[in-house]
Short mmCIF file of N, CA and C in Angstrom, two decimals:
data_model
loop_
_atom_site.label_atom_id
_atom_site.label_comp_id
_atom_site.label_asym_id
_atom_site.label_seq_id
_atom_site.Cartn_x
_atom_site.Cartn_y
_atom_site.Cartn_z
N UNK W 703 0.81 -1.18 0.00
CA UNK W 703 0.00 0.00 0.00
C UNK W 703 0.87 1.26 0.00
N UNK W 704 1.94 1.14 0.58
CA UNK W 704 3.30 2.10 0.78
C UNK W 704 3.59 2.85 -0.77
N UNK W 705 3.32 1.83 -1.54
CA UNK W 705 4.16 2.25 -2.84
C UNK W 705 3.35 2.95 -3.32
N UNK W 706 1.64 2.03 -3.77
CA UNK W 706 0.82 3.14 -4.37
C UNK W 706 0.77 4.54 -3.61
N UNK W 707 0.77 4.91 -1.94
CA UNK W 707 0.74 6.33 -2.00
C UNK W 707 1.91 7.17 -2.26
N UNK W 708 3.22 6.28 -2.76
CA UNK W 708 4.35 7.14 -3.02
C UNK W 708 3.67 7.68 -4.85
N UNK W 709 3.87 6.32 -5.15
CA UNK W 709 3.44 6.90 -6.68
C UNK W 709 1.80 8.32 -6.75
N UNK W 710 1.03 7.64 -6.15
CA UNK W 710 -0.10 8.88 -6.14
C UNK W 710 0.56 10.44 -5.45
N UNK W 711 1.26 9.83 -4.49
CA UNK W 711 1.88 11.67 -3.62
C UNK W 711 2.74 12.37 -5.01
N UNK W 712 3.51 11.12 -5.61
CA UNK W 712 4.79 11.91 -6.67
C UNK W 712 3.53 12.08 -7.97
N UNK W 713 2.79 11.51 -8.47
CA UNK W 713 1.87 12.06 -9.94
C UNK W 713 0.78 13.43 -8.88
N UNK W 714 0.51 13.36 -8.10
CA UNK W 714 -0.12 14.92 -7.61
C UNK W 714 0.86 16.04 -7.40
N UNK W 715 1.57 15.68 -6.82
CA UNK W 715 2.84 16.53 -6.58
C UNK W 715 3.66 17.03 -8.03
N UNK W 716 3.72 15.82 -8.77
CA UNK W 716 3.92 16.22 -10.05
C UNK W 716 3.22 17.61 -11.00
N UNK W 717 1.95 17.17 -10.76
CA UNK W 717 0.50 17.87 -11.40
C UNK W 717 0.37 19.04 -10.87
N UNK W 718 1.00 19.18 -9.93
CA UNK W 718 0.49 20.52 -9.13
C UNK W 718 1.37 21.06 -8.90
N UNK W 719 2.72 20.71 -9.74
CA UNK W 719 3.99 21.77 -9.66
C UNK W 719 4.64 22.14 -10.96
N UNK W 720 4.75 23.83 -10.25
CA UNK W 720 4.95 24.30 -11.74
C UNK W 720 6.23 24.18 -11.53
N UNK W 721 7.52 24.42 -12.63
CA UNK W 721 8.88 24.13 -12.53
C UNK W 721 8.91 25.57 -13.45
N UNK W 722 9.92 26.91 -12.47
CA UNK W 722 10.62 27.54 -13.60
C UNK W 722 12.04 27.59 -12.92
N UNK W 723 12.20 28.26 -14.52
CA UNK W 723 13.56 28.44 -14.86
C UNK W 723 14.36 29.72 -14.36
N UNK W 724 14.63 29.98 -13.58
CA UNK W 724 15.25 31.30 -13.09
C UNK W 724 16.58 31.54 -13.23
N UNK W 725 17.08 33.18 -13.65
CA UNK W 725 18.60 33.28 -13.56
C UNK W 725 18.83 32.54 -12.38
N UNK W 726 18.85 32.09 -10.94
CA UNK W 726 19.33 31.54 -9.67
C UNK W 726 19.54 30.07 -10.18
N UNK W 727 18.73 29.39 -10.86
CA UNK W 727 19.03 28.21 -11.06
C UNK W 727 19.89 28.22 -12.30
N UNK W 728 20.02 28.94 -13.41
CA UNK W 728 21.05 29.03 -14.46
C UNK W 728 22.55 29.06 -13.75
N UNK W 729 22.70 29.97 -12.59
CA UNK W 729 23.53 30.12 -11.80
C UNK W 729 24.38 28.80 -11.15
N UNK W 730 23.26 28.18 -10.92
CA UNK W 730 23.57 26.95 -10.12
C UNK W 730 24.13 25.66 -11.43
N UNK W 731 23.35 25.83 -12.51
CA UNK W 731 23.92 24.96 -13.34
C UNK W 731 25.42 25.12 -13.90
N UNK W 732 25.75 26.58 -13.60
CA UNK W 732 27.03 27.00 -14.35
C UNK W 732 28.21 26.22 -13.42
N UNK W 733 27.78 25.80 -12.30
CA UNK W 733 28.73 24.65 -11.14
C UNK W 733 28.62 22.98 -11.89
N UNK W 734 28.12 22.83 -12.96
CA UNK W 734 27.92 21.30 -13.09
C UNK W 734 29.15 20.74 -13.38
N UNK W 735 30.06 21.43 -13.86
CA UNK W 735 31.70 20.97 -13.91
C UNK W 735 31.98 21.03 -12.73
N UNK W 736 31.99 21.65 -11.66
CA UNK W 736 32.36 21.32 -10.31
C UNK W 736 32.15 20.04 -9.51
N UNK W 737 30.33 19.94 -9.70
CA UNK W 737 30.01 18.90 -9.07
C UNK W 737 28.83 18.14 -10.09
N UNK W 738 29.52 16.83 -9.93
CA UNK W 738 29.36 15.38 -10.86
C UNK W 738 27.93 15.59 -10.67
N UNK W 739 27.41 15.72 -9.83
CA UNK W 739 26.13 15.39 -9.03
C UNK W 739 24.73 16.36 -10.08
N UNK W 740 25.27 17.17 -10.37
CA UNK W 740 24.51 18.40 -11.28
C UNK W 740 24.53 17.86 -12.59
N UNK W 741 25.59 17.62 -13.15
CA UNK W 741 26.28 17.19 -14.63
C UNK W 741 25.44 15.88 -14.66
N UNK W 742 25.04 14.79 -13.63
CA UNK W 742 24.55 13.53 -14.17
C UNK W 742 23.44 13.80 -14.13
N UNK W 743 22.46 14.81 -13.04
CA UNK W 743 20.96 14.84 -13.28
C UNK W 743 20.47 15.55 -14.44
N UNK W 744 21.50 16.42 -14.98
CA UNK W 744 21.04 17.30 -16.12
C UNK W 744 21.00 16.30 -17.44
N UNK W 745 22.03 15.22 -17.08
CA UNK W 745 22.05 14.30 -18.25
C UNK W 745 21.60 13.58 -18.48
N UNK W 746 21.15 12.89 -17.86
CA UNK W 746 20.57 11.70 -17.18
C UNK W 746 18.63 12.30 -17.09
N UNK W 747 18.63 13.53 -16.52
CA UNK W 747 17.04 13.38 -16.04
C UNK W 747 16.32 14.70 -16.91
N UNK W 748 17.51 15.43 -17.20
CA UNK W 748 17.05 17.01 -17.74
C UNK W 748 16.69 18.27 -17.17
N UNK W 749 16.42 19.18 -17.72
CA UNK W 749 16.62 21.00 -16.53
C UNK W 749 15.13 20.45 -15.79
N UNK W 750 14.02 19.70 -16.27
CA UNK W 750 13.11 19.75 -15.42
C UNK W 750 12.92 19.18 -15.01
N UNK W 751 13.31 17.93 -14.32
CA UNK W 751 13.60 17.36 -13.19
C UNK W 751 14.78 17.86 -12.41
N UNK W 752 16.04 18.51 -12.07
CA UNK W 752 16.81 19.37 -11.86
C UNK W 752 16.05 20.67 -11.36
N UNK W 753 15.24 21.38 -11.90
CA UNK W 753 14.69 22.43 -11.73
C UNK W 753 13.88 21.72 -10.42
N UNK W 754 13.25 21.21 -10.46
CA UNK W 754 12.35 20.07 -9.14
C UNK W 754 13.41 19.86 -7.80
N UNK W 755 14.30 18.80 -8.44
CA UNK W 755 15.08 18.51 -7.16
C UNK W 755 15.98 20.18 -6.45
N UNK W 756 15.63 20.84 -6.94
CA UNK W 756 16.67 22.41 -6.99
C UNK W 756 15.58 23.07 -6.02
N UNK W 757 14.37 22.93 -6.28
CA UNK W 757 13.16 23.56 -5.66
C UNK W 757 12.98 22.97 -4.37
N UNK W 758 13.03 21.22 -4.60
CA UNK W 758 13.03 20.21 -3.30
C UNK W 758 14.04 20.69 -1.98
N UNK W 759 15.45 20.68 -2.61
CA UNK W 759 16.63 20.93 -1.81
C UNK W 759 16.29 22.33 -1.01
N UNK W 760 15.45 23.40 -1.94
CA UNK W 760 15.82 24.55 -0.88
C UNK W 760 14.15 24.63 0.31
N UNK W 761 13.01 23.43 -0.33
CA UNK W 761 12.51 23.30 1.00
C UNK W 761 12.63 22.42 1.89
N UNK W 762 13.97 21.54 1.54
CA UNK W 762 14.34 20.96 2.35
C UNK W 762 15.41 21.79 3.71
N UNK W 763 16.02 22.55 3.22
CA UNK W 763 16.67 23.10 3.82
C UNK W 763 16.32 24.59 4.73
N UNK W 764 14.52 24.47 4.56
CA UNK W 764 13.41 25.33 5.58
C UNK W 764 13.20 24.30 6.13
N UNK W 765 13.47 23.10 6.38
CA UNK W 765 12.55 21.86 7.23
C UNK W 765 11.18 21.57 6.25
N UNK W 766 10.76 21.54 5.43
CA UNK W 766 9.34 21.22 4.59
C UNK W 766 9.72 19.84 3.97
N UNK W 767 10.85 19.81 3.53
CA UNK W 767 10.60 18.06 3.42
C UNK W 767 12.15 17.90 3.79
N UNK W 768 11.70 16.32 3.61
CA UNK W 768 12.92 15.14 4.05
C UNK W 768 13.73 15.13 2.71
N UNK W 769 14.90 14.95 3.54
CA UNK W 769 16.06 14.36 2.57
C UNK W 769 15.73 12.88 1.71
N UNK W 770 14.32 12.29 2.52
CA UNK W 770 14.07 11.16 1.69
C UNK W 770 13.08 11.40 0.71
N UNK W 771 12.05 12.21 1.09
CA UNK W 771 11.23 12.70 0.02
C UNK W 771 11.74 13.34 -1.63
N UNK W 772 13.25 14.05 -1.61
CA UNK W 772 13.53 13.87 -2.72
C UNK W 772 13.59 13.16 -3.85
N UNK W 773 14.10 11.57 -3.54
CA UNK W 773 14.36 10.70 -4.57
C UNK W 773 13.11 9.99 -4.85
N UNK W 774 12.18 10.32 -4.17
CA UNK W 774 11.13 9.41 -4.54
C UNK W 774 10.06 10.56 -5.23
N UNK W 775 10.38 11.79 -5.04
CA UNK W 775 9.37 12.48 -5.88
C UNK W 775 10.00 13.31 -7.29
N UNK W 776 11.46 12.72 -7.21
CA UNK W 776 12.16 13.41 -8.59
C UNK W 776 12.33 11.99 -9.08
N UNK W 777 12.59 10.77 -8.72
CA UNK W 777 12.95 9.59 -9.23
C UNK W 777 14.25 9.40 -9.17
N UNK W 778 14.92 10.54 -8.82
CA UNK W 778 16.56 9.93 -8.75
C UNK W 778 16.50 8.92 -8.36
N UNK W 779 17.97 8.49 -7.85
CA UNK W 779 18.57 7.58 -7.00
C UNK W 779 18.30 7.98 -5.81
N UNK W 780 18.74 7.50 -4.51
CA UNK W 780 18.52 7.77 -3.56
C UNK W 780 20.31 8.73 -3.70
N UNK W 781 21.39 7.73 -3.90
CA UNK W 781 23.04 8.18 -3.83
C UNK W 781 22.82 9.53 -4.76
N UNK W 782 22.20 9.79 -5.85
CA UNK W 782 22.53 10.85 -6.40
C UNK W 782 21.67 12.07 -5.73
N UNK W 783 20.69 11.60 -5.35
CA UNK W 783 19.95 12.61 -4.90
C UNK W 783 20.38 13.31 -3.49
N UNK W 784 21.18 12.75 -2.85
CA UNK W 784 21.56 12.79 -1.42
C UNK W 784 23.11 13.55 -1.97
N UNK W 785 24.11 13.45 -2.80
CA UNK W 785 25.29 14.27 -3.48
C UNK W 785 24.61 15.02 -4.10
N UNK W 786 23.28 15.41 -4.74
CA UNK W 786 22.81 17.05 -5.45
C UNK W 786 22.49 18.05 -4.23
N UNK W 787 22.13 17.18 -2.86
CA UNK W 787 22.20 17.63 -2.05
C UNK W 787 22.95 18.81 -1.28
N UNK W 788 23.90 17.90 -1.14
CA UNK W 788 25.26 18.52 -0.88
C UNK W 788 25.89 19.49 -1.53
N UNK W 789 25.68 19.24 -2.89
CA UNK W 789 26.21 20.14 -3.66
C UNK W 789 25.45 21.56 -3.77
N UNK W 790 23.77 21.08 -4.06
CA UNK W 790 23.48 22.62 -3.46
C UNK W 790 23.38 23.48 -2.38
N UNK W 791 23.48 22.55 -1.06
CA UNK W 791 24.10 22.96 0.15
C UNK W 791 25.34 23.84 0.01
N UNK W 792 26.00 23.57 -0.59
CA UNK W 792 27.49 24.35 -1.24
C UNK W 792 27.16 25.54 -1.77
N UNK W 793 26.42 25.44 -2.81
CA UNK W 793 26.59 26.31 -3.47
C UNK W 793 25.63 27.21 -3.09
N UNK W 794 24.30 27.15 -2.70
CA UNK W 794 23.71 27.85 -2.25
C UNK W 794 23.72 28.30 -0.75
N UNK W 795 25.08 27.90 0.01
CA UNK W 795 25.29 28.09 1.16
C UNK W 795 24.10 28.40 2.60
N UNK W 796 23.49 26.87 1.92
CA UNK W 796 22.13 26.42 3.15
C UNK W 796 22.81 25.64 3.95
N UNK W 797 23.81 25.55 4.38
CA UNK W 797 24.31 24.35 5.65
C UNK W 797 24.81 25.15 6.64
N UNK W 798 24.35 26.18 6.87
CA UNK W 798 24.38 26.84 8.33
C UNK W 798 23.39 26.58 9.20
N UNK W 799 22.81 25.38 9.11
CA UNK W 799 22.23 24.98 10.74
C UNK W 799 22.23 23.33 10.77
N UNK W 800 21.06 22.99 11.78
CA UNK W 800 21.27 21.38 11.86
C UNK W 800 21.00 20.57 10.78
N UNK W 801 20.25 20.61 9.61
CA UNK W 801 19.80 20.50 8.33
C UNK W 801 20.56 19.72 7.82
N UNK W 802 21.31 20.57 7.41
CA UNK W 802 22.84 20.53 6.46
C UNK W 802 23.22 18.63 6.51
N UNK W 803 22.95 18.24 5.21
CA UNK W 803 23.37 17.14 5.14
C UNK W 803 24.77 16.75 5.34
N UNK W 804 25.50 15.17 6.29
CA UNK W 804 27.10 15.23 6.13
C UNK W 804 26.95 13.79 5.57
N UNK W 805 28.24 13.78 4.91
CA UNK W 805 28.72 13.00 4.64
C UNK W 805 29.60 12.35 5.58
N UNK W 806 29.63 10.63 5.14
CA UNK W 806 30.65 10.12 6.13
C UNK W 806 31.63 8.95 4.97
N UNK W 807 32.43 8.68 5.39
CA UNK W 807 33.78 8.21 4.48
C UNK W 807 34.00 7.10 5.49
N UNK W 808 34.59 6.09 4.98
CA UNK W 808 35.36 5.07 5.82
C UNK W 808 36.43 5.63 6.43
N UNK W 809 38.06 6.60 5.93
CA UNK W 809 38.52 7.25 6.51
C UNK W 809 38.09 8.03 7.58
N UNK W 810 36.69 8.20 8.10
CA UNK W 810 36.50 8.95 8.80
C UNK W 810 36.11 8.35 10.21
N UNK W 811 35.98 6.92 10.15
CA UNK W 811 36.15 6.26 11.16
C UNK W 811 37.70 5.72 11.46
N UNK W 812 37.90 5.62 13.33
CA UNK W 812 38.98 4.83 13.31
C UNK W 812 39.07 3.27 13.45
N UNK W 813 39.84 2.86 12.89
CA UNK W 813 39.49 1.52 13.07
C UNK W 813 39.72 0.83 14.34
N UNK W 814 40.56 1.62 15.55
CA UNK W 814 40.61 1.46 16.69
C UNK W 814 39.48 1.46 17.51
N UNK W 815 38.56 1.71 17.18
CA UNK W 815 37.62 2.54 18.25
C UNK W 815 36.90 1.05 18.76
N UNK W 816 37.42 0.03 18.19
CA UNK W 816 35.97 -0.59 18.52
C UNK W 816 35.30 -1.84 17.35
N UNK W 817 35.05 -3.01 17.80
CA UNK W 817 34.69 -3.86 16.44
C UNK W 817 33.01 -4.15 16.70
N UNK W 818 32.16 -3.56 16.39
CA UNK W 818 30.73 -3.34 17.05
C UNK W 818 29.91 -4.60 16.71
N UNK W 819 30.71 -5.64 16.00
CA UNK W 819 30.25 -6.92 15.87
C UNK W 819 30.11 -7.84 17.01
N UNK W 820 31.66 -7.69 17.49
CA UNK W 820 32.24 -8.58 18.89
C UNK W 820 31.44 -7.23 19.97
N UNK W 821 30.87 -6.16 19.84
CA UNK W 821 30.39 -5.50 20.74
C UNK W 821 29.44 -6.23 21.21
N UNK W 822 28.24 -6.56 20.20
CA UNK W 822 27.15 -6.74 20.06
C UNK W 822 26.78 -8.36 20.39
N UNK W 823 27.96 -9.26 20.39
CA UNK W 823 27.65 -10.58 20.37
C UNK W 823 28.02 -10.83 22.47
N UNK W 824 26.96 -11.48 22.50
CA UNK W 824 26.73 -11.77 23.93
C UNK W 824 28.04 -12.63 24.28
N UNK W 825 28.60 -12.28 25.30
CA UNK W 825 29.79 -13.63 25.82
C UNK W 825 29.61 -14.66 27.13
#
């Protein structure tokens, strides 16, 4: 039942949104050599889906939707949609509060800290 109200929320949501084109978002496309993340949705999905996830990201970043509600109402990926993220976090310099999506890296753990397998297994 989950799925049909994703698909009905994304074809209303669809229907009932207009997509423009503004110098601010021309702006933002002129970064797609910077970040991969711009360059594959423009290629891959086109300015109007881009124009959508561009609209998504900055009410995501008022609190109005989830970082998960993106990929399911633009169709990205979940991975690409979560790096367009970021990237317009960057560029539109919305990651000045708790919002702000992070990234995490394997380098960014130590491998000392702890094996949460042998944590977790009863002795």
């Amino acid at each position: 039942m989950r799925a049909l109200s994703i698909i009905w929320a994304t074809e209303r949501i669809q229907a009932e949104t207009d997509v423009h084109i503004t110098p601010e978002l021309i702006k933002v496309v002129t970064h797609k050599n910077e970040y991969t993340a711009i360059e594959r949705v423009l290629a891959d999905h086109g300015i109007v889906t881009f124009a959508l996830a561009y609209d998504l990201v900055k009410e995501h970043s008022d609190g109005n939707v989830t970082i998960r509600q993106i990929p399911s109402l633009t169709d990205l990926s979940t991975g690409i949609a979560y790096d367009l993220v970021e990237a317009l976090y960057s560029i539109l310099d919305l990651g000045d509060n708790e919002l702000a999506p992070t990234t995490y890296t394997p380098a960014d753990f130590d491998e000392g800290n702890g094996n949460l397998p042998e944590e977790l297994t009863d002795k």
